[in-house]
Short mmCIF file of C-alpha atoms in Angstrom, two decimals:
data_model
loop_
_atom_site.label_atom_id
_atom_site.label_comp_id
_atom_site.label_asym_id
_atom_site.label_seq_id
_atom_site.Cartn_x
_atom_site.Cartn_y
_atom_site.Cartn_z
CA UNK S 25 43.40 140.33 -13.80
CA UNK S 26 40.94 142.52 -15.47
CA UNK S 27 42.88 145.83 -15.00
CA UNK S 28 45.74 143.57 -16.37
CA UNK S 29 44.09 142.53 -19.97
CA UNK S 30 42.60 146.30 -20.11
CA UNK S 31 46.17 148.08 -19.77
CA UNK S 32 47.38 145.33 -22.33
CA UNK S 33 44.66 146.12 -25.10
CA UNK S 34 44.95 149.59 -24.47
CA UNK S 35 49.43 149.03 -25.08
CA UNK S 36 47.99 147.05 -27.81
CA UNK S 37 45.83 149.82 -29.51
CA UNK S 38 48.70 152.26 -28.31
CA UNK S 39 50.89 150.19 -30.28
CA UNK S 40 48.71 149.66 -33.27
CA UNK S 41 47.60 153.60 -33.16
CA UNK S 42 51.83 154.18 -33.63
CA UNK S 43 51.93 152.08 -36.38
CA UNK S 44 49.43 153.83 -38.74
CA UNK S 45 50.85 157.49 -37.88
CA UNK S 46 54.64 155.95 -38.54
CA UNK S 47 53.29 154.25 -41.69
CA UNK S 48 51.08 157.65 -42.96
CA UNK S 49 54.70 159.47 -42.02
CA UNK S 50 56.99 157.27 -44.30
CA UNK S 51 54.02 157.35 -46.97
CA UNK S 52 54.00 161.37 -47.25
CA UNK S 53 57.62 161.87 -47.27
CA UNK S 54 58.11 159.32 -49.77
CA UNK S 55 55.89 160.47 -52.17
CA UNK S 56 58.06 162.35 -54.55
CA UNK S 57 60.13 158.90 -54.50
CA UNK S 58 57.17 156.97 -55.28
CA UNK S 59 56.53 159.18 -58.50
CA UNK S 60 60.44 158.86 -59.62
CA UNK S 61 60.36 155.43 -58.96
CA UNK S 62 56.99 154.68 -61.27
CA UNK S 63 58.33 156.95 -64.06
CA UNK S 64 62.09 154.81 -64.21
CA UNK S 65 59.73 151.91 -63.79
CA UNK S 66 57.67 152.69 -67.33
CA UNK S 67 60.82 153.66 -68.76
CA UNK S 68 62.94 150.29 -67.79
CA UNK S 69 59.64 148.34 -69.25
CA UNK S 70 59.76 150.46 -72.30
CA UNK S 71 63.52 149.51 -73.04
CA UNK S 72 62.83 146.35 -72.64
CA UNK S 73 60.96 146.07 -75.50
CA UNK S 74 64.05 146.72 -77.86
CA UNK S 75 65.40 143.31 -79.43
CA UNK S 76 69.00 143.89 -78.45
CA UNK S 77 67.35 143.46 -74.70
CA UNK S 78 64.53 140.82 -75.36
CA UNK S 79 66.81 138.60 -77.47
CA UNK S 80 69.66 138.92 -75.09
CA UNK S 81 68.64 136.18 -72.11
CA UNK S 82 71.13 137.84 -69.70
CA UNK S 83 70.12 141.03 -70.20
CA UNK S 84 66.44 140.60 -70.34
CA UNK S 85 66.68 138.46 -66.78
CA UNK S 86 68.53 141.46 -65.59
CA UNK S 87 64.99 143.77 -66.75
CA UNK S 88 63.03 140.86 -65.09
CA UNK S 89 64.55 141.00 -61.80
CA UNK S 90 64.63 145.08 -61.90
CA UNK S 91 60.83 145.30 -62.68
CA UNK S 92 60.50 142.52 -59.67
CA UNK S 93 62.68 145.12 -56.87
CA UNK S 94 59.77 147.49 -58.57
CA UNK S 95 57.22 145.50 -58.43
CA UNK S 96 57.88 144.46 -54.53
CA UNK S 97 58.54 148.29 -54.02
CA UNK S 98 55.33 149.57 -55.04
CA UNK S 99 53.37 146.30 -52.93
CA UNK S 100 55.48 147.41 -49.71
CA UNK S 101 53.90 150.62 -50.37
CA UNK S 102 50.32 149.96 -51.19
CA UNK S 103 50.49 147.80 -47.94
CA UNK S 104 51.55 151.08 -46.28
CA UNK S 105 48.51 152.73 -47.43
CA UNK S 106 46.60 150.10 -46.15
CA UNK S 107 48.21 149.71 -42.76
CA UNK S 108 47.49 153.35 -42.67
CA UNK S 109 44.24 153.72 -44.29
CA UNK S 110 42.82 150.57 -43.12
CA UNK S 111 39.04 150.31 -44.45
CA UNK S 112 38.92 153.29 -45.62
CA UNK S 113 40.98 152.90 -48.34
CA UNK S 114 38.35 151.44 -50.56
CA UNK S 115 36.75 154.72 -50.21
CA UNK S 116 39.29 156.47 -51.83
CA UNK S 117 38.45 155.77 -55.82
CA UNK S 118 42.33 156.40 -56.81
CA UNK S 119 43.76 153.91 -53.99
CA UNK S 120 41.22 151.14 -55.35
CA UNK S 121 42.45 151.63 -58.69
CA UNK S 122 46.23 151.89 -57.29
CA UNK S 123 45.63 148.48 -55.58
CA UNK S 124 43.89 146.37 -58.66
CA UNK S 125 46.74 147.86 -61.08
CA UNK S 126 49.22 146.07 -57.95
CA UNK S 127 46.89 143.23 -58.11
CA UNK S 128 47.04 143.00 -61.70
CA UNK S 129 50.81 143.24 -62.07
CA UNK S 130 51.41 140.24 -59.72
CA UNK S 131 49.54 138.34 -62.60
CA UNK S 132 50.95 139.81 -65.28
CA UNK S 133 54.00 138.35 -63.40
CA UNK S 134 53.03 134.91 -63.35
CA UNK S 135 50.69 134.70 -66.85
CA UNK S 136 52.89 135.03 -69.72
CA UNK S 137 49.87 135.95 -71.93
CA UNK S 138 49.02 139.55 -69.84
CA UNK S 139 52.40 140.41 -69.07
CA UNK S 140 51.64 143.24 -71.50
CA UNK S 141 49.70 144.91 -69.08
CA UNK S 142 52.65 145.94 -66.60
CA UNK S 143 52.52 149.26 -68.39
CA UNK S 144 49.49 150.20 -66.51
CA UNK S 145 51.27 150.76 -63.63
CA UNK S 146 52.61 153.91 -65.20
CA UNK S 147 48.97 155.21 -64.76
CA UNK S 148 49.44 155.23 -61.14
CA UNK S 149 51.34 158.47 -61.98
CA UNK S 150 47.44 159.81 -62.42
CA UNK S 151 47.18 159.55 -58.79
CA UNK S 152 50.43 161.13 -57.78
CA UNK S 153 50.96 163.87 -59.88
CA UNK S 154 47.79 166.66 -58.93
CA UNK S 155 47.68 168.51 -61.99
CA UNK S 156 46.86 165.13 -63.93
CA UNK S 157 44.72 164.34 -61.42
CA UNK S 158 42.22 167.25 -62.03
CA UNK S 159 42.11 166.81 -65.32
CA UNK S 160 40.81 163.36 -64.81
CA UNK S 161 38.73 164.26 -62.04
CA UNK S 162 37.67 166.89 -64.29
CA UNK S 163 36.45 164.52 -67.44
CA UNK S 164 35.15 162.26 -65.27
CA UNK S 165 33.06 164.68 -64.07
CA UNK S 166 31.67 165.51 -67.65
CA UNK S 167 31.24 162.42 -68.46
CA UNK S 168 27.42 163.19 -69.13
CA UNK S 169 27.87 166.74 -71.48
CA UNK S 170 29.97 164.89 -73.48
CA UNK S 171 28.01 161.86 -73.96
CA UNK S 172 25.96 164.74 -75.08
CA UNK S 173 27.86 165.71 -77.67
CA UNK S 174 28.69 162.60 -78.67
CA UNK S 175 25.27 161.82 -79.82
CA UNK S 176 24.77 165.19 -81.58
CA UNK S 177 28.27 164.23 -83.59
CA UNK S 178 26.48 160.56 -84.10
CA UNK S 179 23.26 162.82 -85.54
CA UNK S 180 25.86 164.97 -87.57
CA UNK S 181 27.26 161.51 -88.78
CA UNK S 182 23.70 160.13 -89.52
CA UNK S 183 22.35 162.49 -91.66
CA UNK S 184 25.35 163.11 -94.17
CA UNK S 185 25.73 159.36 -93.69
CA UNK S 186 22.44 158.33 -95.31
CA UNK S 187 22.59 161.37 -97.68
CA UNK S 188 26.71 160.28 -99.31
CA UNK S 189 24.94 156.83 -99.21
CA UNK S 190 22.00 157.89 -101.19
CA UNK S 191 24.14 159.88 -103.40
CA UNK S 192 27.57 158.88 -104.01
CA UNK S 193 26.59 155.23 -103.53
CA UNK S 194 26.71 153.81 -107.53
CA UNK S 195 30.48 155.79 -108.00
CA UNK S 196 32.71 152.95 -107.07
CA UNK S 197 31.11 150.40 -109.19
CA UNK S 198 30.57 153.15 -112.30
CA UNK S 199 34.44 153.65 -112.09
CA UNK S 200 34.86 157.03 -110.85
CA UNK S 201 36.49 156.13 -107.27
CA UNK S 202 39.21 153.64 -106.46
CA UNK S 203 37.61 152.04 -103.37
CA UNK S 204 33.91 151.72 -102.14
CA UNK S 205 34.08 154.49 -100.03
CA UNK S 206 29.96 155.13 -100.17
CA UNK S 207 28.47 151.47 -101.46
CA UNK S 208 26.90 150.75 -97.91
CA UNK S 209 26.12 153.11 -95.05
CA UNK S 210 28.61 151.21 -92.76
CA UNK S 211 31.02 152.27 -94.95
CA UNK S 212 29.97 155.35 -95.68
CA UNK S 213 30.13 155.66 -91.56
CA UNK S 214 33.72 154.49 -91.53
CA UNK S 215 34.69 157.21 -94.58
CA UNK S 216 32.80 160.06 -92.42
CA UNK S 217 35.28 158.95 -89.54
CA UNK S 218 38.09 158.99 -91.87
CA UNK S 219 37.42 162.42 -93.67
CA UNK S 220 36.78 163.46 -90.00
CA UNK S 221 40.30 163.31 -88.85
CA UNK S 222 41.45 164.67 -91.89
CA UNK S 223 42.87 161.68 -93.15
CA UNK S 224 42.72 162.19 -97.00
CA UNK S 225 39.34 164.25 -97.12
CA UNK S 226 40.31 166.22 -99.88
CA UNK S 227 41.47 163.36 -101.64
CA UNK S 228 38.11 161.47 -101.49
CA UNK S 229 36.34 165.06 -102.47
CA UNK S 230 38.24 165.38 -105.78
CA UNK S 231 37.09 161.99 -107.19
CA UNK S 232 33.21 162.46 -106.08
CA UNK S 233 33.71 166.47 -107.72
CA UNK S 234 35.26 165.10 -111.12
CA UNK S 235 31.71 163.89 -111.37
CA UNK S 236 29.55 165.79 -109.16
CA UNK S 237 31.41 169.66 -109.20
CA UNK S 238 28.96 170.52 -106.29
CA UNK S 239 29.89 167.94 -104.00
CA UNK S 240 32.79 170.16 -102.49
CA UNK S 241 29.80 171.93 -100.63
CA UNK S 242 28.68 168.83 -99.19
CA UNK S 243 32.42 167.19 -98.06
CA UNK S 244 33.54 170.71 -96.67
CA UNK S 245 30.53 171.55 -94.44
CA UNK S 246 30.53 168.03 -92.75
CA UNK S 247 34.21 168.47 -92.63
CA UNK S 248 33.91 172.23 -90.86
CA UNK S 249 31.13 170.76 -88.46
CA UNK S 250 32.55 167.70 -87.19
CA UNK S 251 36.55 168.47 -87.31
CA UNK S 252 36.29 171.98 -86.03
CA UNK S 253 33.11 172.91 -83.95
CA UNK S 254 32.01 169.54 -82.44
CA UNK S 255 35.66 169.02 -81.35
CA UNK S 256 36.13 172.60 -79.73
CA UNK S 257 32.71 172.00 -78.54
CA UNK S 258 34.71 169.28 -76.47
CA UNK S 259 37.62 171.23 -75.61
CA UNK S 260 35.50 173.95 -74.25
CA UNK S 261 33.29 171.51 -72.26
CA UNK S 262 36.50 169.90 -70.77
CA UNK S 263 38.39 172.95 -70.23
CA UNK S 264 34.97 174.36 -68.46
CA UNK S 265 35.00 171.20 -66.56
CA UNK S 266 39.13 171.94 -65.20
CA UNK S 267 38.01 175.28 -64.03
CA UNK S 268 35.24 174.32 -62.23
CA UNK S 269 37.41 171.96 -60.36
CA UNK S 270 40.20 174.55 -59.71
CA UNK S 271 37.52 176.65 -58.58
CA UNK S 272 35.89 173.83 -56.17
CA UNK S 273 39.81 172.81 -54.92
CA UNK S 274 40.22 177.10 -54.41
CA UNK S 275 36.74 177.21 -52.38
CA UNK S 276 37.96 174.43 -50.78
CA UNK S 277 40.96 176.07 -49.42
CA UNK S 278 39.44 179.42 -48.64
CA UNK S 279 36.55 177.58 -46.54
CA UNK S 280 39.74 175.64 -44.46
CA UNK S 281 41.35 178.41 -44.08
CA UNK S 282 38.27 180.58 -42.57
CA UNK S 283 37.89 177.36 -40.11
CA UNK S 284 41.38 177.76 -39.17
CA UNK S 285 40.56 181.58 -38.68
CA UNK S 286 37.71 180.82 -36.84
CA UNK S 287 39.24 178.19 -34.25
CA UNK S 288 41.92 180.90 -33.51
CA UNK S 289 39.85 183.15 -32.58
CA UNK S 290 37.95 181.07 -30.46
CA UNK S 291 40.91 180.01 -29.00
CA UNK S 292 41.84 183.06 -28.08
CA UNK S 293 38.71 184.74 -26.69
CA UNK S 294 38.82 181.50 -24.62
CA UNK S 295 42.08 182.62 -23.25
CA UNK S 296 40.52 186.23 -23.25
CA UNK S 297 38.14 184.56 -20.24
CA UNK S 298 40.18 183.03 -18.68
CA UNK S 299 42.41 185.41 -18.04
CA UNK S 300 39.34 187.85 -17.35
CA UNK S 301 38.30 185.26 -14.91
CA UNK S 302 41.51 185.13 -13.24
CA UNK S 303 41.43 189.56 -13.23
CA UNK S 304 38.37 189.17 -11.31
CA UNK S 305 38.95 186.36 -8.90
CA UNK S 306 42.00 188.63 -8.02
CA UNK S 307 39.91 191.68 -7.81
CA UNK S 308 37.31 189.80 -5.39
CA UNK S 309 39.62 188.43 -2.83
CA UNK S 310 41.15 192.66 -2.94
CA UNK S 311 37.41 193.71 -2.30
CA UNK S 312 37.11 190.62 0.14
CA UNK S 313 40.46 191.72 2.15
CA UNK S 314 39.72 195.38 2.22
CA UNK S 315 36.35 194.85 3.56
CA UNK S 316 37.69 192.42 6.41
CA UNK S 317 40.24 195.26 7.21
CA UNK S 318 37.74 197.30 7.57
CA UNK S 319 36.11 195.95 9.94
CA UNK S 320 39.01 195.35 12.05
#
């Protein structure tokens, strides 16, 4: 009876082993699928959008019951992984974040007010496509240098901040600008930010010079410093950052493929012995044989 319930738990492990490897087979060839699938997914939602679809009731059923068929698609799938993965899957950060945006969209399906949200699942394209992938593995992973320079472009900020405030600050209500751009230093802050994107800089500077002609000094090194060298500064820090991880991903390789080197080798001077072993088994039972013949 024994013997019995181990041969059936080990056809039931068997059985369970062959359903992971066939589920980890369907997942890798359907990969590229998966990705064509998720793009025509985002675009289908973004049609949807249109009026001539959302104030059509037919036609915007017809949407609903498409992003459904994608919707039960992508949980057949995520089940794979999980069938496949098992546990481990909530190791893997981007299969987490694949299952909560699943999670989420089931929801979104049933709560009118975050039905907005379905759009994240075009983010699970992150996960499938590689090259995206490294670049968000790669600003992840600079995270801290660029919190960095985020405070030196807060310092940056500070200091012509408090010195617009302190000198531009009576202009509005003298006349001379058509909105408070430097009455309080939150908006001073929020006019930095502006004249930082470029967004009418020069604009702002020709009001403040019709009264102050030296204030162009002032506006164009704060725009030079924040516009132009803090954000290369975080161009070069992420593009640094994407290297590093090609680099790591290239190591990476060459260190597999060495193993693989390595293994063959072994594998062969194993084979080496053993057929070394066999040359001299066959060369003692010769020196074995001639030495009974001779003494016959």
């Amino acid at each position: 009876m024994n013997m019995n319930m181990n041969m059936n738990t080990k056809m039931d492990g068997d059985d369970i082993h062959w359903i992971r490897a066939k589920c980890g087979n369907i997942i890798y060839k359907t990969q590229k699928l998966i990705i064509y699938l998720i793009a025509l997914n985002a675009v289908s939602m973004g049609i949807s959008t249109f009026d001539f679809i959302s104030e059509n009731p037919t036609l915007d059923a017809i949407f609903e019951n498409i992003d459904s068929i994608f919707l039960i698609i992508f949980t057949v799938e995520i089940m794979m992984q999980f069938t496949y993965h098992g546990l481990h899957l909530f190791k893997d950060g981007w299969l987490v974040f694949d299952l909560m945006i699943i999670i989420l969209s089931w929801f979104s399906a049933s709560m009118q007010v975050i039905r907005a949200f379905r759009i994240l699942r075009a983010s699970r394209l992150i996960m499938r496509v590689e090259e995206m992938r490294t670049i968000v593995e790669a600003l992840i992973n600079v995270i801290p240098r660029i919190f960095a320079v985020g405070c030196l472009q807060f310092l940056i900020f500070y200091i012509y901040a408090v010195m617009m405030t302190s000198l531009f600050k009576s202009l509005y209500d003298e006349g001379h600008l058509d909105e408070n751009y430097f009455g309080r230093l939150d908006l001073t802050f929020f006019t930095l930010f502006q004249m930082m994107t470029l967004d009418s800089w020069s604009y702002i500077t020709k009001q403040v010079q019709a009264v102050y002609p030296w204030a162009w000094i002032i506006f164009t090194t704060f725009v030079l410093i924040s516009s132009f060298i803090i954000i290369n500064l975080v161009i070069a820090v992420i593009c640094d950052a994407v290297s590093e991880v090609h680099r790591e991903e290239i190591e990476s390789q060459v260190r597999r493929v060495n193993s693989e080197i390595s293994e063959e080798k072994s594998r062969n001077e194993g084979k080496r012995v053993e057929m070394l072993e066999k040359k001299i088994d066959h060369l003692t039972k010769l020196i074995e044989k001639s030495m009974l013949q001779k003494e016959l």
